[in-house]
Each structure stands twice: as structure tokens, then as C-alpha cells.
Tab-separated table of C-alpha atoms in Angstrom:
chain	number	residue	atom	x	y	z
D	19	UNK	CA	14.298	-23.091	15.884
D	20	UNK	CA	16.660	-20.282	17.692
D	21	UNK	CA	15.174	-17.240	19.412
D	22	UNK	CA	16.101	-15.128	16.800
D	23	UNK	CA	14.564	-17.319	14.115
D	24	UNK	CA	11.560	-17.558	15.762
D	25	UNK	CA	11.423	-13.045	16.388
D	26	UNK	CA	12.129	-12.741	12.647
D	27	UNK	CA	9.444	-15.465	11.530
D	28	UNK	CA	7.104	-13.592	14.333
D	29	UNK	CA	8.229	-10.042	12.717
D	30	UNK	CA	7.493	-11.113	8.859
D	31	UNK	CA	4.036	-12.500	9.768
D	32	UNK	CA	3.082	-9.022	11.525
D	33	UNK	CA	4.409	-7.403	8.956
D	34	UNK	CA	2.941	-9.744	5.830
D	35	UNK	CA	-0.792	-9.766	8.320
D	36	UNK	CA	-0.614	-5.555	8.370
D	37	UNK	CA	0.114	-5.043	5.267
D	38	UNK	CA	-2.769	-7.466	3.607
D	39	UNK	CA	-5.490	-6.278	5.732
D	40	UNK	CA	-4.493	-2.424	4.480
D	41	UNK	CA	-3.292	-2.882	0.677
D	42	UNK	CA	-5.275	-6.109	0.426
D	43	UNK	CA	-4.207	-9.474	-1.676
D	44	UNK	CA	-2.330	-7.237	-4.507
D	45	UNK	CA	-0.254	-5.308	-2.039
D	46	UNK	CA	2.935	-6.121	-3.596
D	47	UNK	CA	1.911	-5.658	-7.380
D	48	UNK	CA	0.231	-2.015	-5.380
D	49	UNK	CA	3.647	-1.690	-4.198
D	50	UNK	CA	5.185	-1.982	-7.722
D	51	UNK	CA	2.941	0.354	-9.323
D	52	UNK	CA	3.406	2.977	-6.622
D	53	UNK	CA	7.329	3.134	-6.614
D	54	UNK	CA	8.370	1.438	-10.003
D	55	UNK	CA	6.296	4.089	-12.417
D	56	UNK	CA	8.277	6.602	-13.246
D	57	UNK	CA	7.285	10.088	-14.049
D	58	UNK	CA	6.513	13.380	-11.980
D	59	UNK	CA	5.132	13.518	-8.902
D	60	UNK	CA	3.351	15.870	-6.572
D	61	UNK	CA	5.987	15.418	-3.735
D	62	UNK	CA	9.288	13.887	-3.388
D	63	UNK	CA	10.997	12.330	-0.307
D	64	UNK	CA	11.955	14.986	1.259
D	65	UNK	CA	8.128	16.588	1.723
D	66	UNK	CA	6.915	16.588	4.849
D	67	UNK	CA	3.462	14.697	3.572
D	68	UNK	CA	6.009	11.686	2.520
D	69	UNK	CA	7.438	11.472	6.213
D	70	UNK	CA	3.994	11.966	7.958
D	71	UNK	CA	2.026	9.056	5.354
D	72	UNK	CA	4.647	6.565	5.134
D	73	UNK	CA	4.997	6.481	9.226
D	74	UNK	CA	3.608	3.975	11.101
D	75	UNK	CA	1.690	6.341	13.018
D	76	UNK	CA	-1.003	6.604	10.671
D	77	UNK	CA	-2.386	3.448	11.776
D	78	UNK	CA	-3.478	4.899	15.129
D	79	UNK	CA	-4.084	8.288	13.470
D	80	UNK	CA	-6.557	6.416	10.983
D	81	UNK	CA	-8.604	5.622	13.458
D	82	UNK	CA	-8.661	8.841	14.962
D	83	UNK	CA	-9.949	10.482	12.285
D	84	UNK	CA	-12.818	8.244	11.102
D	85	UNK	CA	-13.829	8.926	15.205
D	86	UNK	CA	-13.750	12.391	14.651
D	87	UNK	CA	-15.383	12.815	10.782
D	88	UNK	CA	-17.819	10.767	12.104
D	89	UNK	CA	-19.050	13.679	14.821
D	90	UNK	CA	-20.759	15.358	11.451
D	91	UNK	CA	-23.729	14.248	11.288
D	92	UNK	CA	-23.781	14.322	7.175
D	93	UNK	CA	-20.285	12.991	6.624
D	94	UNK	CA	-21.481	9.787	8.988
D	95	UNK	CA	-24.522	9.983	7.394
D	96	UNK	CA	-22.550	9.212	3.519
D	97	UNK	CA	-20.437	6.731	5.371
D	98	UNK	CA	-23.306	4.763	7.015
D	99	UNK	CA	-25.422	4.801	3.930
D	100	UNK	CA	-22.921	4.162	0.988
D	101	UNK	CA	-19.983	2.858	1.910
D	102	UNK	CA	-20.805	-0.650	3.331
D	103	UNK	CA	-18.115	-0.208	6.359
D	104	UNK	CA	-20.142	-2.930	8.049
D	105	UNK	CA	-20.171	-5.477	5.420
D	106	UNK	CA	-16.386	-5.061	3.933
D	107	UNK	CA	-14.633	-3.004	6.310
D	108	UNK	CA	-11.268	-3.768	5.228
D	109	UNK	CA	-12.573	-3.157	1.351
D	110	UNK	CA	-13.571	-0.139	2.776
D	111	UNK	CA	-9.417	0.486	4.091
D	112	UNK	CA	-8.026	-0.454	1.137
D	113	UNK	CA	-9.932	2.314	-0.929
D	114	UNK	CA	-9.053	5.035	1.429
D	115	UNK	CA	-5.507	3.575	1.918
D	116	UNK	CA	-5.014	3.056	-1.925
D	117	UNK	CA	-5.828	6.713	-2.493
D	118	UNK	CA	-3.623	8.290	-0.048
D	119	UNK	CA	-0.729	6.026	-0.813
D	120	UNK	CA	-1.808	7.291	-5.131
D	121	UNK	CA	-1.996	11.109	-4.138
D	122	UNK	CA	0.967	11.370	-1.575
D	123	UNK	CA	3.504	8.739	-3.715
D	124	UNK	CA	2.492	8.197	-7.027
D	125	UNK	CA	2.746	9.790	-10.017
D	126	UNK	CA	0.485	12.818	-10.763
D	127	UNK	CA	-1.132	11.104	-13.642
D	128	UNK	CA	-2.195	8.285	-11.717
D	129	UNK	CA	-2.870	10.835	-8.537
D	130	UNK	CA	-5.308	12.593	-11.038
D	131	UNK	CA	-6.816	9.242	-12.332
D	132	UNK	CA	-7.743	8.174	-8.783
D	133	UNK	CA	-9.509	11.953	-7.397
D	134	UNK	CA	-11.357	11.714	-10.642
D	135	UNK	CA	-12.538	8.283	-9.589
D	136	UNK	CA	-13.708	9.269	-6.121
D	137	UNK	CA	-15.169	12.383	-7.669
D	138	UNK	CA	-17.201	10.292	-9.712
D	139	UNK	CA	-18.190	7.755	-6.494
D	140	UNK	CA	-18.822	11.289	-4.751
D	141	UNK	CA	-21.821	12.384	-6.891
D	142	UNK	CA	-23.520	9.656	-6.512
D	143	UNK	CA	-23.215	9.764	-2.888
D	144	UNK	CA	-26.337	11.666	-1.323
D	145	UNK	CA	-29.424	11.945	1.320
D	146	UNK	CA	-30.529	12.774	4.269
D	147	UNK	CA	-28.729	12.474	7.409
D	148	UNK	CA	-29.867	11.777	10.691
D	149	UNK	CA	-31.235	15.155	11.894
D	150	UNK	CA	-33.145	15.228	8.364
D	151	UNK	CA	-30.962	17.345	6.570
D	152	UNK	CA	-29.690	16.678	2.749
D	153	UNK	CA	-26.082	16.262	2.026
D	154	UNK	CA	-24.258	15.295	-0.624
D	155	UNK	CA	-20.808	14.016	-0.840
D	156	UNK	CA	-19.836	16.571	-3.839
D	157	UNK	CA	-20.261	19.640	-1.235
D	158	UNK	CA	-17.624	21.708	-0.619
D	159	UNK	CA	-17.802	22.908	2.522
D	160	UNK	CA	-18.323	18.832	3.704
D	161	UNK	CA	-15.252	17.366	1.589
D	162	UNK	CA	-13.308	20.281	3.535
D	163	UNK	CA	-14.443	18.878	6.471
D	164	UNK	CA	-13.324	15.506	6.073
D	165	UNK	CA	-9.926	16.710	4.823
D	166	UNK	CA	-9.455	18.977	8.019
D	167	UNK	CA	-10.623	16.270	10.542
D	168	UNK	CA	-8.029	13.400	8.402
D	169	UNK	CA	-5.092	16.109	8.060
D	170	UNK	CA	-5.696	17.129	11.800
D	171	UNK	CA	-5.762	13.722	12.825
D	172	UNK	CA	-2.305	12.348	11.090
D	173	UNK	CA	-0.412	15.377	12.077
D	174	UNK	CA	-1.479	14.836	15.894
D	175	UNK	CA	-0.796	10.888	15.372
D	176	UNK	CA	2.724	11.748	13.735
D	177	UNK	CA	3.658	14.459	16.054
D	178	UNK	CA	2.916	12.327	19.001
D	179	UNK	CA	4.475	8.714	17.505
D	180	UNK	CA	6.154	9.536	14.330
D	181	UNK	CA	9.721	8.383	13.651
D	182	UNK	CA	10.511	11.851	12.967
D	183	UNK	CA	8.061	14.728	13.974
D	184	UNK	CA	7.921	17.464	11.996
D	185	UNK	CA	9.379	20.924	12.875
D	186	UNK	CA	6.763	23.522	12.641
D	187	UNK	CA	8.039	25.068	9.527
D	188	UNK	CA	7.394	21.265	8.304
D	189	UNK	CA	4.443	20.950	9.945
D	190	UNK	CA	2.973	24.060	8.055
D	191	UNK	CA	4.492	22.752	4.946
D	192	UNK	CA	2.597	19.103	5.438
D	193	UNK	CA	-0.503	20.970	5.639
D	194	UNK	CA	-0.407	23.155	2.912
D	195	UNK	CA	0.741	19.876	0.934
D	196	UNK	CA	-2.559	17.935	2.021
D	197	UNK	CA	-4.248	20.709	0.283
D	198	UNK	CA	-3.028	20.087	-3.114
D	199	UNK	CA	-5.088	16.387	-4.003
D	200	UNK	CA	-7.757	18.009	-1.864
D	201	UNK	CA	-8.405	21.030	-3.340
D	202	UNK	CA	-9.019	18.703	-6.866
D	203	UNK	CA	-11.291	16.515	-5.228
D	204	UNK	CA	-13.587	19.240	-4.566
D	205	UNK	CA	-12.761	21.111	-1.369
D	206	UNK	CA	-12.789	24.638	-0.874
D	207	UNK	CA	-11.307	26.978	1.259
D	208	UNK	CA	-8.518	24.053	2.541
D	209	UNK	CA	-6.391	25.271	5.429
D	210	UNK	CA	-2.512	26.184	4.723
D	211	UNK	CA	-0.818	26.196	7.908
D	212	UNK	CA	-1.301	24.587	11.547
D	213	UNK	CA	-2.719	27.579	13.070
D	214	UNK	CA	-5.111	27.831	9.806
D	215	UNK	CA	-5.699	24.151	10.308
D	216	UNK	CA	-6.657	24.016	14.174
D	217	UNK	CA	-9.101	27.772	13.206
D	218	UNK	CA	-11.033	25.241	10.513
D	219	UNK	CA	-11.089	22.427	12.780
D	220	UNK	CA	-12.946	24.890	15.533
D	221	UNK	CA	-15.140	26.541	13.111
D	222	UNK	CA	-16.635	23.310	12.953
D	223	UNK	CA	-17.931	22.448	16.569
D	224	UNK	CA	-21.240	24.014	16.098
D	225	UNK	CA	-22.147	21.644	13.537
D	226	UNK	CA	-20.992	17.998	15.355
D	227	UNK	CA	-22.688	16.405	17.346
D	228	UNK	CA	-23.005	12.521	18.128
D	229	UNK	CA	-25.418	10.682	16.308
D	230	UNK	CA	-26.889	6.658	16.657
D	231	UNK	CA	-24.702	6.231	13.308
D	232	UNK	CA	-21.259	7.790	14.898
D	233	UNK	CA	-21.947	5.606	18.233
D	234	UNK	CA	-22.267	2.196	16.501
D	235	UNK	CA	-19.341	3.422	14.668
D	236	UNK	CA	-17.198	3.952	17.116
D	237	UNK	CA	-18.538	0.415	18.526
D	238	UNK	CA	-17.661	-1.511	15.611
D	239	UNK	CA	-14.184	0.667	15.377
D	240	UNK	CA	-13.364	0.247	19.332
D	241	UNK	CA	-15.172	-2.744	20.816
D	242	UNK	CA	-16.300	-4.994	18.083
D	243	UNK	CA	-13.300	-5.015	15.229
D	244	UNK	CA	-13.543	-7.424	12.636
D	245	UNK	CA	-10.334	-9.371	13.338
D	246	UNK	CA	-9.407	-12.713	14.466
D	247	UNK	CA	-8.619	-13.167	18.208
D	248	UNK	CA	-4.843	-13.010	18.135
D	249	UNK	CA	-4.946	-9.963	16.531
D	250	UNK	CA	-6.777	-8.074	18.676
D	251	UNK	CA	-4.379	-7.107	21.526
D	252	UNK	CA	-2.317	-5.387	19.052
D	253	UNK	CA	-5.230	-3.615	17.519
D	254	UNK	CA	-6.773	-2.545	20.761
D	255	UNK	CA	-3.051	-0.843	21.375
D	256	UNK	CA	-3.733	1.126	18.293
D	257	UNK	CA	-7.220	1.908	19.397
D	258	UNK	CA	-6.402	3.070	22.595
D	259	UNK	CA	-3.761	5.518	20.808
D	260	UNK	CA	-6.891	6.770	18.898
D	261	UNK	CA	-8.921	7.616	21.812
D	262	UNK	CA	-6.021	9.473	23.239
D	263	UNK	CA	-5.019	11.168	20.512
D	264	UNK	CA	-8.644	12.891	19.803
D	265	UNK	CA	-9.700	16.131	21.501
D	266	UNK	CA	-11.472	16.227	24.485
D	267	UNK	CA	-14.418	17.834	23.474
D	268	UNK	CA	-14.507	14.747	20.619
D	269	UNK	CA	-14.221	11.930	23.611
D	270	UNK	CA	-16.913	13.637	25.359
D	271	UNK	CA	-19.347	14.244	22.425
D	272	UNK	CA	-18.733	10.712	21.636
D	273	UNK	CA	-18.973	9.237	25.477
D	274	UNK	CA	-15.294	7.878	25.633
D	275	UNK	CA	-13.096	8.005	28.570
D	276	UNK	CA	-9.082	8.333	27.644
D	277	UNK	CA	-7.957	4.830	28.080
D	278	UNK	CA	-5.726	3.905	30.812
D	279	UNK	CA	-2.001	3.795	30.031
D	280	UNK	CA	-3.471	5.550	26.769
D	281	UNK	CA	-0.722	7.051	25.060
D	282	UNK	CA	1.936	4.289	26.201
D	283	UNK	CA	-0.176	2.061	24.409
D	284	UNK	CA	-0.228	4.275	21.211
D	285	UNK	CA	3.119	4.306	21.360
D	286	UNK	CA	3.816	0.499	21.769
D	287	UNK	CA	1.105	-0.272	19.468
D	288	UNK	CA	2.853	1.767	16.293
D	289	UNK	CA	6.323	0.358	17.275
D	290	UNK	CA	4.917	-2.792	16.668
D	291	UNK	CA	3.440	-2.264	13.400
D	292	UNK	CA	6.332	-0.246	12.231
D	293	UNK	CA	8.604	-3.074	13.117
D	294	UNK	CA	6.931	-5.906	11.391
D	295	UNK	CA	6.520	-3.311	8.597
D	296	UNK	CA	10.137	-3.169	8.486
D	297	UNK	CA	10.378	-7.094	7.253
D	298	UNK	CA	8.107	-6.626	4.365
D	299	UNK	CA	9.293	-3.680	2.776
């Protein structure tokens, strides 16, 4: 087999590997459903939210933001408790991936059919946390949360290893954008611009702190991934993004040096998903 043979075999299987352990066994009937429905959407192509959740850089940026939701003590709390991370942790991907890619891409009937679903999921979600305090998933003011620690997180990741970074007239735009599937879901008082986005992410500190649940998190998320050997060097390039990627304060709280060679590896680690990406469509 020639060298270039054996890089495009290599690429595909990167590319088929990714893309089943995010959109699972269905991914290309998913695929169909996304692109091949017609009707109106939310956003088009030229949206900033298309550019920034269609980039590779979300893969990095993913991880980054379950580190940083999981500083809340309540959100980790829901996540620990209901979601079964441990015991089907790409299950767990698929969901969150499947609704992004249905409120960023698809059609807004099908964008509406899927918050309504999670809505549902959401108010059944509920306890106490680790300090003792109830939460529910429903809340407001803890859905807004979330969104602010996700949006904050995949604008960083993009801005840093996008494709394309977004101008900041764009980068105002992709956050008032995130707002839209948001504010349906349940969320109040959902940021509209960068500056408004970094003043919620701030107005947060004095409720995060790290927990037993967001350390064994970011364990299982950092040092014990569910993934065979030879995919773990690429992973732990994607990880190591993450860290560096997060604020300081969140490394601290959470007891993580910056990686060495942190953001080089970020950056190698999304050009190599978005290249076997590339083969798969």
C-alpha cells in the first residue's frame, strides 16, 4: 500500500472513530436528518453560532466547559446524580452533542421538539447537592449558568483554534445567538454580548467552589477516559487544550496546573480531529 494510501485509510478511520463516539452508531442517518429536512431554521450559514459549532474546536472546548459547570456545586450535583456520566459516558455525549447539533442546524420544529424534551428530563432532575442545598435542574438562574459556562467555553476554544475566529462584532453576534434555544429551555437573564457574557461569568465566582463530585470528574475527564489505548494520545492533546483554555482561577479551584506545551497541544489536537473529520463529511 503507498504512503498516501495508507494517510487517507489512517485519515477516514480518525475521522469514522470521532464521529461514532460523538453522534453514536446512527451518525450518518443523524447527519441526514440534520441537513436533508428542509424548512426554516434558527440560523443559516453565515451566523456566527454555525462557524463556532461546526469547528473542530469544540472538541477541546467541550471539555472545557463540563470542567468549568462542574465548579457549581448544584449543576455537578444534577450531573453526578442523574445523568449516569460514569456508566455511559459517551451516551451521555451524544445527548448533549445531538442537541446542539438540533438547536444550532436543524430546523426550528425539530429545535423546539428537542428543548421540550430536555425540559421535560429537566423537571425531573432534583436534590440536594453536596453542601446540602436543594437544586433543581428547571431553575433559572442554574440553566443560565450552564449556558454561560458552555457559551464562554466554545467562544474561548474557537477564538483560540477555530478555522476562522470570529471578529468581535461576530463574536457579540454568536452570543446573543446562543441565547435564542436557551432562553426556551428555561434560562433567564442570558447574556447578549462578550462583555455581557464575561460580567455573568464573574457574577458567578462566589457561588463555585470544588467539590468531591467536580474532582472525580475532572479525574474521569483528564486521567481516566474511557477509551481504548490508541486513542488516548490524541485525546490527552484535546485535554490538555481544555486545561489551558480554562481560567485561572478555574485551574486553581480545581487543583490543575496548565499542562506543558498546553496550548500547542490544543492546537495539534483539533487539527487532527478536524482533518480526519474532513474524510467523513
Amino acid at each position: 500500500m503507498s504512503d498516501g494510501r495508507v494517510t487517507t485509510v489512517l485519515q477516514r478511520r480518525i475521522g469514522e472513530a470521532v464521529r461514532e463516539k460523538v453522534a453514536g452508531a446512527d451518525a450518518v442517518a443523524a447527519h441526514d436528518r440534520i441537513w436533508g429536512t428542509p424548512g426554516e431554521r434558527w440560523f443559516t450559514e453565515d451566523d456566527p453560532i454555525w462557524r463556532v459549532h461546526g469547528d473542530a474546536s469544540m472538541f477541546a472546548a467541550g471539555i472545557t466547559a463540563l470542567l468549568l459547570q462542574s465548579l457549581h456545586p448544584s449543576a455537578m450535583a444534577g450531573v453526578a446524580g442523574h445523568s449516569g456520566y460514569r456508566g455511559d459516558p459517551w451516551g451521555l455525549l451524544q445527548r448533549t452533542s445531538h442537541y446542539l447539533a438540533t438547536t444550532t442546524f436543524c430546523t426550528i420544529e425539530h429545535a423546539e421538539q428537542a428543548i421540550a424534551t430536555v425540559r421535560s428530563v429537566h423537571e425531573r432532575v432534583r436534590g440536594k447537592d453536596d453542601l446540602g442545598r436543594p437544586y433543581r435542574a428547571s431553575d433559572p438562574h442554574l440553566l443560565r449558568w450552564v449556558h454561560v459556562a458552555e457559551v464562554w467555553s466554545f467562544m474561548t476554544g474557537h477564538q483560540r483554534h477555530g478555522s476562522r475566529p470570529l471578529t468581535p462584532a461576530e463574536a457579540d453576534t454568536y452570543v446573543a445567538q446562543t441565547a435564542i434555544p436557551a432562553a426556551r429551555l428555561g434560562a433567564a437573564g442570558l447574556p447578549a454580548t462578550v462583555r455581557e457574557l464575561e460580567e455573568a461569568l464573574a457574577s458567578y465566582r462566589p457561588e463555585l467552589r470544588v467539590t468531591p463530585a467536580a474532582r472525580d470528574a475532572a479525574d474521569f475527564l483528564l486521567r481516566e477516559p474511557p477509551l481504548p489505548r490508541p486513542a488516548r494520545p490524541g485525546y490527552q492533546l484535546l485535554a490538555r487544550g481544555a486545561v489551558d483554555l480554562l481560567p485561572g482561577w478555574a485551574r486553581d479551584e480545581l487543583g490543575l496546573a496548565r499542562p506543558a506545551l498546553a496550548a500547542p497541544a490544543g492546537a495539534v489536537g483539533t487539527r487532527l480531529v478536524r482533518w480526519g473529520l474532513s474524510a467523513v463529511g
